[in-house]
PDB file of C-alpha atoms and ligand atoms in Angstrom:
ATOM      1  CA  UNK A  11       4.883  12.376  21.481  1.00  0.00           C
ATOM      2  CA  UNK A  12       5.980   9.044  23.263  1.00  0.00           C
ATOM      3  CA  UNK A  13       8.265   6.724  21.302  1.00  0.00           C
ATOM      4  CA  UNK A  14       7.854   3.317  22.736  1.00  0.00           C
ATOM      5  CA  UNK A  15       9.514  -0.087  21.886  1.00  0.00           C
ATOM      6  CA  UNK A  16       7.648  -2.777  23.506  1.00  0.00           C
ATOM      7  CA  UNK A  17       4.444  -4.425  23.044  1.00  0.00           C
ATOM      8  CA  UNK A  18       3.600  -3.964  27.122  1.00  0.00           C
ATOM      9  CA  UNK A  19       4.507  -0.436  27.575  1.00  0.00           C
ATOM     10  CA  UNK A  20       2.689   0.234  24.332  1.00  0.00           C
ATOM     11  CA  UNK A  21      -0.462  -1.389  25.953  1.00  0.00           C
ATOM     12  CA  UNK A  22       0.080   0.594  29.428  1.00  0.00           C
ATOM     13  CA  UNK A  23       0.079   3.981  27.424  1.00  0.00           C
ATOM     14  CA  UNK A  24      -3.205   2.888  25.199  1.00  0.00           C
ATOM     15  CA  UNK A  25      -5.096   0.849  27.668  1.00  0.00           C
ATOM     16  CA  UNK A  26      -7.340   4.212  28.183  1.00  0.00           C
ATOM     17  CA  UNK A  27      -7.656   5.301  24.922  1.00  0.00           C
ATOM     18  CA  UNK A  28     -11.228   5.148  23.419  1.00  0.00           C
ATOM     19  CA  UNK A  29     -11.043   6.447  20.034  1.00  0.00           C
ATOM     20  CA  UNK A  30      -7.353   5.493  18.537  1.00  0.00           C
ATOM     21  CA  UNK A  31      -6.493   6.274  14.852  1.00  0.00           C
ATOM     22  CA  UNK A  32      -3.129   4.360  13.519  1.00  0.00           C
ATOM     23  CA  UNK A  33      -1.161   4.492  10.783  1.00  0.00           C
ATOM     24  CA  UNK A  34       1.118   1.202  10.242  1.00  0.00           C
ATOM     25  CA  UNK A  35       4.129   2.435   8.279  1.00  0.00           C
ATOM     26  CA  UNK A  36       7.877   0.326   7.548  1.00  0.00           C
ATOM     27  CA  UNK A  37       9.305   4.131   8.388  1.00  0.00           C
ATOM     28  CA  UNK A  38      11.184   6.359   5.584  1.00  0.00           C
ATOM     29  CA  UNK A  39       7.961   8.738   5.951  1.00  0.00           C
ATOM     30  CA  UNK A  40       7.083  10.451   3.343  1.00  0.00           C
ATOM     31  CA  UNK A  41       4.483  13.619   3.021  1.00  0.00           C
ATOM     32  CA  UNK A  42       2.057  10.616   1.851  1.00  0.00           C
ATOM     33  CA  UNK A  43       1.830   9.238   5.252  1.00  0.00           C
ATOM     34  CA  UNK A  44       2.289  12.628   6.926  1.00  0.00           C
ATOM     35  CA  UNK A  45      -1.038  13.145   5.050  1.00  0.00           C
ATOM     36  CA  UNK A  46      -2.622   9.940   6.389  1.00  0.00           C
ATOM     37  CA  UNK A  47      -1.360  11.319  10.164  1.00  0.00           C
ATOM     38  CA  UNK A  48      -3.143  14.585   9.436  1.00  0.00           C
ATOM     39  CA  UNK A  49      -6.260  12.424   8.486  1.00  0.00           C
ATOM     40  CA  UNK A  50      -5.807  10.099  11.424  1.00  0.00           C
ATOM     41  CA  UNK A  51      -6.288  13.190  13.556  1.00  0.00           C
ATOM     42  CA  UNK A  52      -9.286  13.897  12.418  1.00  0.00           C
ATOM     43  CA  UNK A  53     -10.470  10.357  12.393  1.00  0.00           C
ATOM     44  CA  UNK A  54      -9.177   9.558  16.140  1.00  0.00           C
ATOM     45  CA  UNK A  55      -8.311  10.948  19.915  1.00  0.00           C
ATOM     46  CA  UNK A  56      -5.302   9.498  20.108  1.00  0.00           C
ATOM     47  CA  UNK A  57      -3.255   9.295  16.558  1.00  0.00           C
ATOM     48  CA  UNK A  58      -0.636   6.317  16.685  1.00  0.00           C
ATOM     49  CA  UNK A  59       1.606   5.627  14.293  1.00  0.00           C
ATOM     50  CA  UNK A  60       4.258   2.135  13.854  1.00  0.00           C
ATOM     51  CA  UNK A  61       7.370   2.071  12.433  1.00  0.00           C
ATOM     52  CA  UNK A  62       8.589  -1.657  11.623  1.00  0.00           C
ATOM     53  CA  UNK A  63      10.150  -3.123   8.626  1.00  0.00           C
ATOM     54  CA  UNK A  64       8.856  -6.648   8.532  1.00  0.00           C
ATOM     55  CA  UNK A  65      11.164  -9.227   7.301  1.00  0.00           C
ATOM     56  CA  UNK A  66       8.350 -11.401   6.596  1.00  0.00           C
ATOM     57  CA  UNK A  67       6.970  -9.955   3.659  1.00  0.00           C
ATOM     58  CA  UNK A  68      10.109  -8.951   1.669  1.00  0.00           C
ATOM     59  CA  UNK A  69      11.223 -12.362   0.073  1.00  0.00           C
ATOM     60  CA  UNK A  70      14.796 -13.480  -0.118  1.00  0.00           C
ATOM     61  CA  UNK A  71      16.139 -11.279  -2.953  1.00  0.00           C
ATOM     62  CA  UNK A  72      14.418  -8.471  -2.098  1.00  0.00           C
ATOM     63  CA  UNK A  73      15.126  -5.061  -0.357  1.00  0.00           C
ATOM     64  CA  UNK A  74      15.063  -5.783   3.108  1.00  0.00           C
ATOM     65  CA  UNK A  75      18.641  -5.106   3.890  1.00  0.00           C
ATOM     66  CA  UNK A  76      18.639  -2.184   2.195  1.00  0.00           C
ATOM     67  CA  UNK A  77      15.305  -1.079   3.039  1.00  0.00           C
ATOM     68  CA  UNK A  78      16.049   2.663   4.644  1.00  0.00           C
ATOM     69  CA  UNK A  79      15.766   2.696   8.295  1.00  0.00           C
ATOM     70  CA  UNK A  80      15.532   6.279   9.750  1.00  0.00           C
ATOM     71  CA  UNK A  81      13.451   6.257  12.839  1.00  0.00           C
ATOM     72  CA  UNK A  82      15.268   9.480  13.933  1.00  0.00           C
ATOM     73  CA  UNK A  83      14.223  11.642  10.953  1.00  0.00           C
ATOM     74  CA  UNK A  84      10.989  10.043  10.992  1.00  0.00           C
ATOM     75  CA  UNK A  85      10.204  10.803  14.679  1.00  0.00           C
ATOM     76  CA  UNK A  86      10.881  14.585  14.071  1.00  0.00           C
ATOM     77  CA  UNK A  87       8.647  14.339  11.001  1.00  0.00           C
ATOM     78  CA  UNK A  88       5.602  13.017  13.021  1.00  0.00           C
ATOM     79  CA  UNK A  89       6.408  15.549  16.299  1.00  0.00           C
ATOM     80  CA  UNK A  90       3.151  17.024  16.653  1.00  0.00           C
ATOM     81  CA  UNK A  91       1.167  14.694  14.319  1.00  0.00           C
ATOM     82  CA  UNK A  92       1.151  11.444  16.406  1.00  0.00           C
ATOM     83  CA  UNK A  93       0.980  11.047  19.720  1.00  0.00           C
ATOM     84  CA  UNK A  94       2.544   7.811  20.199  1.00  0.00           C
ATOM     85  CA  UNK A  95       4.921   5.935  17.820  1.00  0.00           C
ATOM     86  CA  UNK A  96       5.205   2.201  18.164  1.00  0.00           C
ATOM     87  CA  UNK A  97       8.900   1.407  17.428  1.00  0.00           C
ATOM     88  CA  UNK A  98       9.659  -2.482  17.970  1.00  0.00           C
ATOM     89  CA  UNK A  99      12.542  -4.765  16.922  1.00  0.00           C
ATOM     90  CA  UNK A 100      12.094  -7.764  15.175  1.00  0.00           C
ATOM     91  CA  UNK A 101      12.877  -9.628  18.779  1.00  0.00           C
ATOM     92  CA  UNK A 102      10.327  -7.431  20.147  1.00  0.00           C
ATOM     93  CA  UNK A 103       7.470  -8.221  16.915  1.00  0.00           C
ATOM     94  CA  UNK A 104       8.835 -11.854  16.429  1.00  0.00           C
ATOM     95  CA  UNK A 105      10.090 -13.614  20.195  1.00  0.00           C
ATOM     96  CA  UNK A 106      10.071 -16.781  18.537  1.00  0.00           C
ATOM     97  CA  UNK A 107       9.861 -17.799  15.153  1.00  0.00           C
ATOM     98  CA  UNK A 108       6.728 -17.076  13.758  1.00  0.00           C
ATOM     99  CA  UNK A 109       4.573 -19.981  12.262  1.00  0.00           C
ATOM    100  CA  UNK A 110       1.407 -18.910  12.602  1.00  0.00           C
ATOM    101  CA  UNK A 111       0.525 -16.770   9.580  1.00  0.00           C
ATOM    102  CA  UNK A 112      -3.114 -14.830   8.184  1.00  0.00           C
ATOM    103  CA  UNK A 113      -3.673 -17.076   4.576  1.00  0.00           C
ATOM    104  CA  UNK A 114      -4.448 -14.486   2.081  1.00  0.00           C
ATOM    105  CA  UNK A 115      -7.296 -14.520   0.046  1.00  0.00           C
ATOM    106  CA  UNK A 116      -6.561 -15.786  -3.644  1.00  0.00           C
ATOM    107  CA  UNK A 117      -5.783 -12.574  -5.281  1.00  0.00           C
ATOM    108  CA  UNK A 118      -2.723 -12.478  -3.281  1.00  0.00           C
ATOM    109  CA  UNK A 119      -1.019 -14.613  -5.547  1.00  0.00           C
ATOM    110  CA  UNK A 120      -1.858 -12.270  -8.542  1.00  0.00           C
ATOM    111  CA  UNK A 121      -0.309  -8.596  -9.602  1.00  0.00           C
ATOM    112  CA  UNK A 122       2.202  -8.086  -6.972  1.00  0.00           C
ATOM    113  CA  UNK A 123       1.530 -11.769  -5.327  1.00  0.00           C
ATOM    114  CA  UNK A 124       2.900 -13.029  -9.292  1.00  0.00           C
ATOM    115  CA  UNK A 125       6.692 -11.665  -8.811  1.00  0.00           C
ATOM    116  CA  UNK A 126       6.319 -11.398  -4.761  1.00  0.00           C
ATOM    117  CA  UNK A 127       5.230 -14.934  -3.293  1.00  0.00           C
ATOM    118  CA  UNK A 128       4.785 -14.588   0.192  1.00  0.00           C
ATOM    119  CA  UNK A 129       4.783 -11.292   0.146  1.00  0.00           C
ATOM    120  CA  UNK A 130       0.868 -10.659   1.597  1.00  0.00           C
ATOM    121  CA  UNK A 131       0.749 -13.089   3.728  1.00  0.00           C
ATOM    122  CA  UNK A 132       4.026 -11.556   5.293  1.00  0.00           C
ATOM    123  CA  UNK A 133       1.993  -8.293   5.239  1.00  0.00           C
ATOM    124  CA  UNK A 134      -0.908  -9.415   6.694  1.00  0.00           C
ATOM    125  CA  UNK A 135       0.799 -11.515   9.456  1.00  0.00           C
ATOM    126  CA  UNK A 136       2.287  -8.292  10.661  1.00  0.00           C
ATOM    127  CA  UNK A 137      -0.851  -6.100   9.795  1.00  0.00           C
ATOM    128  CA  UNK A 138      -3.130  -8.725  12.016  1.00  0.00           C
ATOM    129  CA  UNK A 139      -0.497  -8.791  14.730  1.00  0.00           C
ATOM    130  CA  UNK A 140      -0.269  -4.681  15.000  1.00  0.00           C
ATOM    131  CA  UNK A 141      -4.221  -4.046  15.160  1.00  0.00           C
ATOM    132  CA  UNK A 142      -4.107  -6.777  18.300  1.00  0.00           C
ATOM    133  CA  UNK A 143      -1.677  -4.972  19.812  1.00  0.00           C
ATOM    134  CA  UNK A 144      -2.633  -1.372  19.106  1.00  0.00           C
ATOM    135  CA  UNK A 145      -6.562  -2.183  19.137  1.00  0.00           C
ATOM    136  CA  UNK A 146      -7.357   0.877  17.345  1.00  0.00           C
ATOM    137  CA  UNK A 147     -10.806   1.955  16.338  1.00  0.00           C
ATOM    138  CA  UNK A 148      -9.709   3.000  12.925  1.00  0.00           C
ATOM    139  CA  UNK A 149      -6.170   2.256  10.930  1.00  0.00           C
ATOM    140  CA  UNK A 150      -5.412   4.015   7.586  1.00  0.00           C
ATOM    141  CA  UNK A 151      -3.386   2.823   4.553  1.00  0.00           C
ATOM    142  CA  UNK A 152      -2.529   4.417   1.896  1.00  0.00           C
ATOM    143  CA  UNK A 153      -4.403   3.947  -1.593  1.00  0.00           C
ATOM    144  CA  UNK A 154      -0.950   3.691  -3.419  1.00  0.00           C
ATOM    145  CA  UNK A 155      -1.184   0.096  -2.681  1.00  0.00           C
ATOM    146  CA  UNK A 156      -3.788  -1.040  -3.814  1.00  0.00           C
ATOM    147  CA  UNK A 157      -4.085  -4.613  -3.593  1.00  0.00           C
ATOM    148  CA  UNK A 158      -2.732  -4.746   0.103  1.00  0.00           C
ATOM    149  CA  UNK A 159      -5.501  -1.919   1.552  1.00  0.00           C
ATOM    150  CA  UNK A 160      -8.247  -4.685  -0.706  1.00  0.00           C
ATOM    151  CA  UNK A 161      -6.506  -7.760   1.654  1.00  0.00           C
ATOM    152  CA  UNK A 162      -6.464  -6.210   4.479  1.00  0.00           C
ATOM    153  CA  UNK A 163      -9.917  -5.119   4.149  1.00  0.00           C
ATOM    154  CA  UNK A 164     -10.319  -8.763   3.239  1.00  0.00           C
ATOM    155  CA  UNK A 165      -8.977  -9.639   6.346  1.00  0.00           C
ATOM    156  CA  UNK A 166     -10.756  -7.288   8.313  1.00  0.00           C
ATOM    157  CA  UNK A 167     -14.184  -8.042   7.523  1.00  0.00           C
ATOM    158  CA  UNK A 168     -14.100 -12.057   7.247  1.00  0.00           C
ATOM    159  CA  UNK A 169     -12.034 -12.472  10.743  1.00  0.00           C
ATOM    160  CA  UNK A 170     -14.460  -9.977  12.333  1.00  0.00           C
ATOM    161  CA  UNK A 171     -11.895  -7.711  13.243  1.00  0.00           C
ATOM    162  CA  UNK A 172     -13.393  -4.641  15.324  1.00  0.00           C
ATOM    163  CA  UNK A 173     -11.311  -2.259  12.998  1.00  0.00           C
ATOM    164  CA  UNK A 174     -12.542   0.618  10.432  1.00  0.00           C
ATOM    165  CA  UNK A 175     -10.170   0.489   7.754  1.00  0.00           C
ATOM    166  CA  UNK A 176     -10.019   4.123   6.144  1.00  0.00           C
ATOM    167  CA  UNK A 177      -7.944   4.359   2.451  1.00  0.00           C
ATOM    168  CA  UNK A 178      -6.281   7.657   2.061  1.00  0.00           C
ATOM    169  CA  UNK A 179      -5.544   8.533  -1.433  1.00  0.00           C
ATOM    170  CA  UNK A 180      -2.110   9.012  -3.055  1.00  0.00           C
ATOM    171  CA  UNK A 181      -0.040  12.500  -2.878  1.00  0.00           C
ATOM    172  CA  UNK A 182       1.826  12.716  -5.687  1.00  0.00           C
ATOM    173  CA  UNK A 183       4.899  14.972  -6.530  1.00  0.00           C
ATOM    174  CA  UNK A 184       4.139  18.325  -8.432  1.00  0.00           C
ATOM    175  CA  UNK A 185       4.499  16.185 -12.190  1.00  0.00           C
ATOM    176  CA  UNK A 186       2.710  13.543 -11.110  1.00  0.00           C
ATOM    177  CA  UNK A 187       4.674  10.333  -9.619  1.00  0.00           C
ATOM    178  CA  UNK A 188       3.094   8.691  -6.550  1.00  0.00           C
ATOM    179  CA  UNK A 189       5.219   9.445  -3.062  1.00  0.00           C
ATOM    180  CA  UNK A 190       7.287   5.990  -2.546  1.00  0.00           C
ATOM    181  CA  UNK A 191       9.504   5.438   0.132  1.00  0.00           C
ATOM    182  CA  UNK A 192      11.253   3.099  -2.924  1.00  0.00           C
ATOM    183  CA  UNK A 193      11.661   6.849  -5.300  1.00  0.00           C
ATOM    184  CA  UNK A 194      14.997   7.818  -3.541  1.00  0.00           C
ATOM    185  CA  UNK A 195      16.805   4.820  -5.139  1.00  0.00           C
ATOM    186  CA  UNK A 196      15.723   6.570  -9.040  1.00  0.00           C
ATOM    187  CA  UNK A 197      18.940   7.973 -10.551  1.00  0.00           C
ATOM    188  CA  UNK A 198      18.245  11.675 -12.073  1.00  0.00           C
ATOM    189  CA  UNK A 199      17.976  10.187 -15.505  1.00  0.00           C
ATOM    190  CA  UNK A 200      15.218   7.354 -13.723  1.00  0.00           C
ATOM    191  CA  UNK A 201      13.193  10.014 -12.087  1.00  0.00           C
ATOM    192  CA  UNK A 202      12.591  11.679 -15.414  1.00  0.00           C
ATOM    193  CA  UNK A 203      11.314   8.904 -16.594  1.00  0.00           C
ATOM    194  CA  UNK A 204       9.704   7.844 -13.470  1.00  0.00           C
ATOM    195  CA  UNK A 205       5.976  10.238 -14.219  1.00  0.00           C
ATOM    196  CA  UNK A 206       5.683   7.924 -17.675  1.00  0.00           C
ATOM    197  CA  UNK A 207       4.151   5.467 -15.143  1.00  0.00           C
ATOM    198  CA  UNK A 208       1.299   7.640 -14.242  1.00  0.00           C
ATOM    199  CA  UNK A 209       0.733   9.622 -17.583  1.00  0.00           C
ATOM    200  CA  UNK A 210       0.208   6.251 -19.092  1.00  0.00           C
ATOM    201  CA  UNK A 211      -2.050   5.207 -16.255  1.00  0.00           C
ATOM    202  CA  UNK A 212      -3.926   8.649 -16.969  1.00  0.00           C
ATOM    203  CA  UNK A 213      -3.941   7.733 -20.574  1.00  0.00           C
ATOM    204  CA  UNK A 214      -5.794   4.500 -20.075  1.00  0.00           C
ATOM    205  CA  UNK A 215      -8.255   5.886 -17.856  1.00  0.00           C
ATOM    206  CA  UNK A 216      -9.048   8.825 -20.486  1.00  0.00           C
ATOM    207  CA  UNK A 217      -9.355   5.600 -23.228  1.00  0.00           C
ATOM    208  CA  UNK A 218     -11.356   3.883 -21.350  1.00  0.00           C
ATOM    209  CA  UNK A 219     -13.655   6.985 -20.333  1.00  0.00           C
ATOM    210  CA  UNK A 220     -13.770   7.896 -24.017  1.00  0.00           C
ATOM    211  CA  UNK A 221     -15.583   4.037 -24.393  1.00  0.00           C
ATOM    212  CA  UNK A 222     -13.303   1.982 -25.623  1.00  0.00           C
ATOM    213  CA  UNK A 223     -13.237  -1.526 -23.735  1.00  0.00           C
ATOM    214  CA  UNK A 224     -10.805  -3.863 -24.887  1.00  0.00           C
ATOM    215  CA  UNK A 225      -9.116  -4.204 -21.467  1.00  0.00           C
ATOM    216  CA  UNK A 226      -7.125  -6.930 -22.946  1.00  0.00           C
ATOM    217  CA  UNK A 227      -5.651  -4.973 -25.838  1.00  0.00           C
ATOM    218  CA  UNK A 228      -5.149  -2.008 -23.620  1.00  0.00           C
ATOM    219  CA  UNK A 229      -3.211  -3.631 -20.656  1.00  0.00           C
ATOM    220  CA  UNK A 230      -0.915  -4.987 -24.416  1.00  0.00           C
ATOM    221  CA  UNK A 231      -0.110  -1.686 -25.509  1.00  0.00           C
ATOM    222  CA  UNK A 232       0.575  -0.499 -22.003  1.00  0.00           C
ATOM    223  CA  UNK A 233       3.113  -3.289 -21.240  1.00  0.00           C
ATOM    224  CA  UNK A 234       4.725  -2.589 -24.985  1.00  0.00           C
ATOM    225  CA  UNK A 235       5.164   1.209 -24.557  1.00  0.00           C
ATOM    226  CA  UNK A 236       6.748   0.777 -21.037  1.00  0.00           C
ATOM    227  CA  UNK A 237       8.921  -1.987 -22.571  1.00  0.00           C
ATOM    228  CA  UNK A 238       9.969   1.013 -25.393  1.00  0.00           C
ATOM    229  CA  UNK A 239      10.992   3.055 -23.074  1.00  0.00           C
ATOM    230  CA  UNK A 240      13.243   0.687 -21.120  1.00  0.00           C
ATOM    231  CA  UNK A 241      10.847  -0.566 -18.245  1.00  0.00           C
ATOM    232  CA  UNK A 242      10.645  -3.853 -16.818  1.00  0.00           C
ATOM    233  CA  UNK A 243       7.030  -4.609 -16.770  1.00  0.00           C
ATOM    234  CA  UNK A 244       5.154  -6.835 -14.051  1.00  0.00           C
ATOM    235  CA  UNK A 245       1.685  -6.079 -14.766  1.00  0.00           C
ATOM    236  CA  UNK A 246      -0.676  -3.301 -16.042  1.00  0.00           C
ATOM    237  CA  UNK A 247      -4.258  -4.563 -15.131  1.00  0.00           C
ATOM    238  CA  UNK A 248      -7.816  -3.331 -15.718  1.00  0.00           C
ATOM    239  CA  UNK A 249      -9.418  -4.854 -12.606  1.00  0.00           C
ATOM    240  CA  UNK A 250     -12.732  -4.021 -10.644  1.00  0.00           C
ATOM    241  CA  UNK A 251     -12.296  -1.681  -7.518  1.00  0.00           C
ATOM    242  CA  UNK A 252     -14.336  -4.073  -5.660  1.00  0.00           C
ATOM    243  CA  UNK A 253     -12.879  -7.460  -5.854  1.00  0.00           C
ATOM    244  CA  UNK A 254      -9.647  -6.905  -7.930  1.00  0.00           C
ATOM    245  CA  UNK A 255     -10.875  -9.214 -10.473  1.00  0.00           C
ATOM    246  CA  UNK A 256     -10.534  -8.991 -13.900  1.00  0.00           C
ATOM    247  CA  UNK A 257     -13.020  -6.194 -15.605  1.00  0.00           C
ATOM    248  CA  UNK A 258     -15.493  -8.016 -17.997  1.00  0.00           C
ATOM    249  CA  UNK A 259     -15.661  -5.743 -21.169  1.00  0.00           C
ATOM    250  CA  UNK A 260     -19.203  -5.205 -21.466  1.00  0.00           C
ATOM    251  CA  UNK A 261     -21.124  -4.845 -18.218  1.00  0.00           C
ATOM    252  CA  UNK A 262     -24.876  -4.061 -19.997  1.00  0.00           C
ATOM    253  CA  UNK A 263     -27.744  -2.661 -18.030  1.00  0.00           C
ATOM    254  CA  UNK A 264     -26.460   0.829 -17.872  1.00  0.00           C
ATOM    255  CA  UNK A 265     -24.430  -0.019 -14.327  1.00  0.00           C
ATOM    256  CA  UNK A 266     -22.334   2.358 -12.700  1.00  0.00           C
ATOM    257  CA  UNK A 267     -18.952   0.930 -12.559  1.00  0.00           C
ATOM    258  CA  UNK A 268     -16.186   1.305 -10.506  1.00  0.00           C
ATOM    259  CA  UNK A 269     -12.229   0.377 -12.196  1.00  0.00           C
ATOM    260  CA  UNK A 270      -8.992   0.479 -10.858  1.00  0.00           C
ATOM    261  CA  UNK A 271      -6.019   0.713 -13.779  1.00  0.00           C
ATOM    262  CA  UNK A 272      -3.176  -0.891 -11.809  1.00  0.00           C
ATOM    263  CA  UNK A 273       0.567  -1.395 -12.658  1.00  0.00           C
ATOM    264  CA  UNK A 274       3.999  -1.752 -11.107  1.00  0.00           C
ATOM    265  CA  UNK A 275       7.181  -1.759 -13.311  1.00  0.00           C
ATOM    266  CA  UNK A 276      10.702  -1.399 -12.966  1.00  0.00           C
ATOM    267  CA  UNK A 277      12.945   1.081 -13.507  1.00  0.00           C
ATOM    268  CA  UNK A 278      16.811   0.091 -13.315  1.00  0.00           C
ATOM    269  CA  UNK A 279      16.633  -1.935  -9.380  1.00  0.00           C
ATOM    270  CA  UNK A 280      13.416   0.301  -8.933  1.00  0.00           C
ATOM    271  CA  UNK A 281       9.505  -1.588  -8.840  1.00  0.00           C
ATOM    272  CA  UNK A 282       7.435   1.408  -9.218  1.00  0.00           C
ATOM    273  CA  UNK A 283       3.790   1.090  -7.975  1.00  0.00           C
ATOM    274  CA  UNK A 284       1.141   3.121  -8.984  1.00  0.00           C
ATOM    275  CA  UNK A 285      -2.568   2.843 -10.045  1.00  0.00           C
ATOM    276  CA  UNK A 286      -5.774   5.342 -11.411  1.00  0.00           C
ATOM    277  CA  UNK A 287      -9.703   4.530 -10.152  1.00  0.00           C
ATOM    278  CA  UNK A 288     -12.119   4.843 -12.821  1.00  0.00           C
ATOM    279  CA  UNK A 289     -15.577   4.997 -12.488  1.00  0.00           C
ATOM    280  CA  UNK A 290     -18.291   5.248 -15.565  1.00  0.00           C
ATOM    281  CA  UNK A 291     -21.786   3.948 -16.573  1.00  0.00           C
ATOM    282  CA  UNK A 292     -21.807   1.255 -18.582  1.00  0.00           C
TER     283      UNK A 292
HETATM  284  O1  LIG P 310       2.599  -0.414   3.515  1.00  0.00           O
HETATM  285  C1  LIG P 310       3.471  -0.637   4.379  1.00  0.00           C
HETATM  286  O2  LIG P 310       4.252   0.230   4.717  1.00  0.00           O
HETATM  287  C2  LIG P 310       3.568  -2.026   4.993  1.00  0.00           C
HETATM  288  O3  LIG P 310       3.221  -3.007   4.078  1.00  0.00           O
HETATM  289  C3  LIG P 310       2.738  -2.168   6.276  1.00  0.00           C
HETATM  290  C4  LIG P 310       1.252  -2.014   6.012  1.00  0.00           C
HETATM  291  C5  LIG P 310       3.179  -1.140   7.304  1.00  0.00           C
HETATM  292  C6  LIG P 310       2.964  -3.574   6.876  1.00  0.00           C
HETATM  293  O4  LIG P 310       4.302  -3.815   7.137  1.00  0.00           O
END
């Protein structure tokens, strides 16, 4: 495995690859992206991976200083499952300052885009910029985030980007809570609580399943239970898989249709992500 820092010895090492497979990561790895490694191999002939926290899309009171920055421990975690880790600074990813950024679709600025303005089009900036210089045939992100894998599909397909984007779905710990890079900051007491996120996400899904489709009144009681039990709530949302918009309540005509439950609260100094797809006939 070949750790390399800059954008031209990167493109010396891949300029023969023909089938690349990469995995865009901000480090702290996690078994969830050793999972999407292990998928990129079977996906690709060459499995690259990035490691870059990207000031752009934290905003100003956000984590970025304290984001965790291991690159060591992260290399030996991906020692036989990549086969080239891209590694840049921020001089090396930003030479001068950047003004030139990907616009977002609309959605951006709703879930996560409502308490983190900026924080897609930061993501997609830096998402845009790594596919030019990687040019991979397929790149995988992880379903945990929802709404960023739907933009940078968004992305993909209306800039004609000559990119497969492949979603690999969340690992989860044995009781349930999603793998975050973010779950080491969770006092004891926090990580207890942590799984409520998910067995109320789970609980939704089974209400909905079980017919009932007040969206609106469901998302309520959500929000009010977390709030009980000492969370900060941003959102709990009922949205379509394939647009992220808001699910109607009745669809008629005996469709098949596809849900995501989506939600991210905070725990303590913690914003916990998670979500649950839901498909019935309606
Ligand atoms: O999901 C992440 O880790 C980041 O948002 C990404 C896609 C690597 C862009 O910085």
């Amino acid at each position: 495995m070949q750790v390399i820092s800059t954008v031209s010895e990167l493109r010396i090492r891949l300029g023969n690859e023909r089938a690349i497979a990469f995995v865009p990561t901000m480090g702290n790895l996690h078994e969830g992206h050793l999972n999407l490694m292990r998928l990129a191999r079977e996906l690709g002939d060459c499995v690259a991976a990035s490691i870059f926290v990207n000031p752009l899309q934290f905003g100003p009171s956000e984590d970025f200083d304290k984001y965790p920055r291991t690159l060591e421990a992260d290399c030996a975690k991906l020692q036989g499952l990549a086969d080239v880790v891209f590694a840049p600074s921020i001089n090396e990813m930003y030479p001068a300052q950047q003004t030139v950024f990907v616009e977002p679709p609309p959605v951006a600025n709703e879930l996560c885009g409502a308490t983190r303005p900026g924080h897609f089009r930061g993501m997609a900036t830096v998402v845009l910029k790594l596919l030019n210089i990687v040019q991979p045939q397929v790149a995988l992100f992880g379903k945990k985030d929802y709404q960023q894998l739907h933009i940078i599909r968004q992305m993909v397909a209306q800039l004609d980007l000559p990119v497969r984007i492949v979603g690999g779905e969340t690992l989860r710990a044995t009781d349930g809570l999603a793998l975050s890079s973010r779950n080491q900051y969770l006092s004891d007491a926090e990580r207890g609580e942590a799984i409520f996120l998910y067995q109320m996400l789970q609980g939704l899904r089974q209400n909905i399943l079980q017919g009932e489709r007040d969206f609106e009144r469901l998302q309520q009681q959500a929000v009010e239970a977390l709030i009980a039990r000492g969370w900060l709530v941003d959102y709990v949302a009922v949205r379509n898989q394939s647009d992220l918009q808001r699910a109607s309540p009745v669809q008629g005509g005996l469709a098949q249709r596809e849900l995501v439950i989506m939600a991210a609260a905070r725990l303590g100094n913690t914003r916990l992500l998670d979500n649950i797809e839901v498909c019935l006939i309606d």
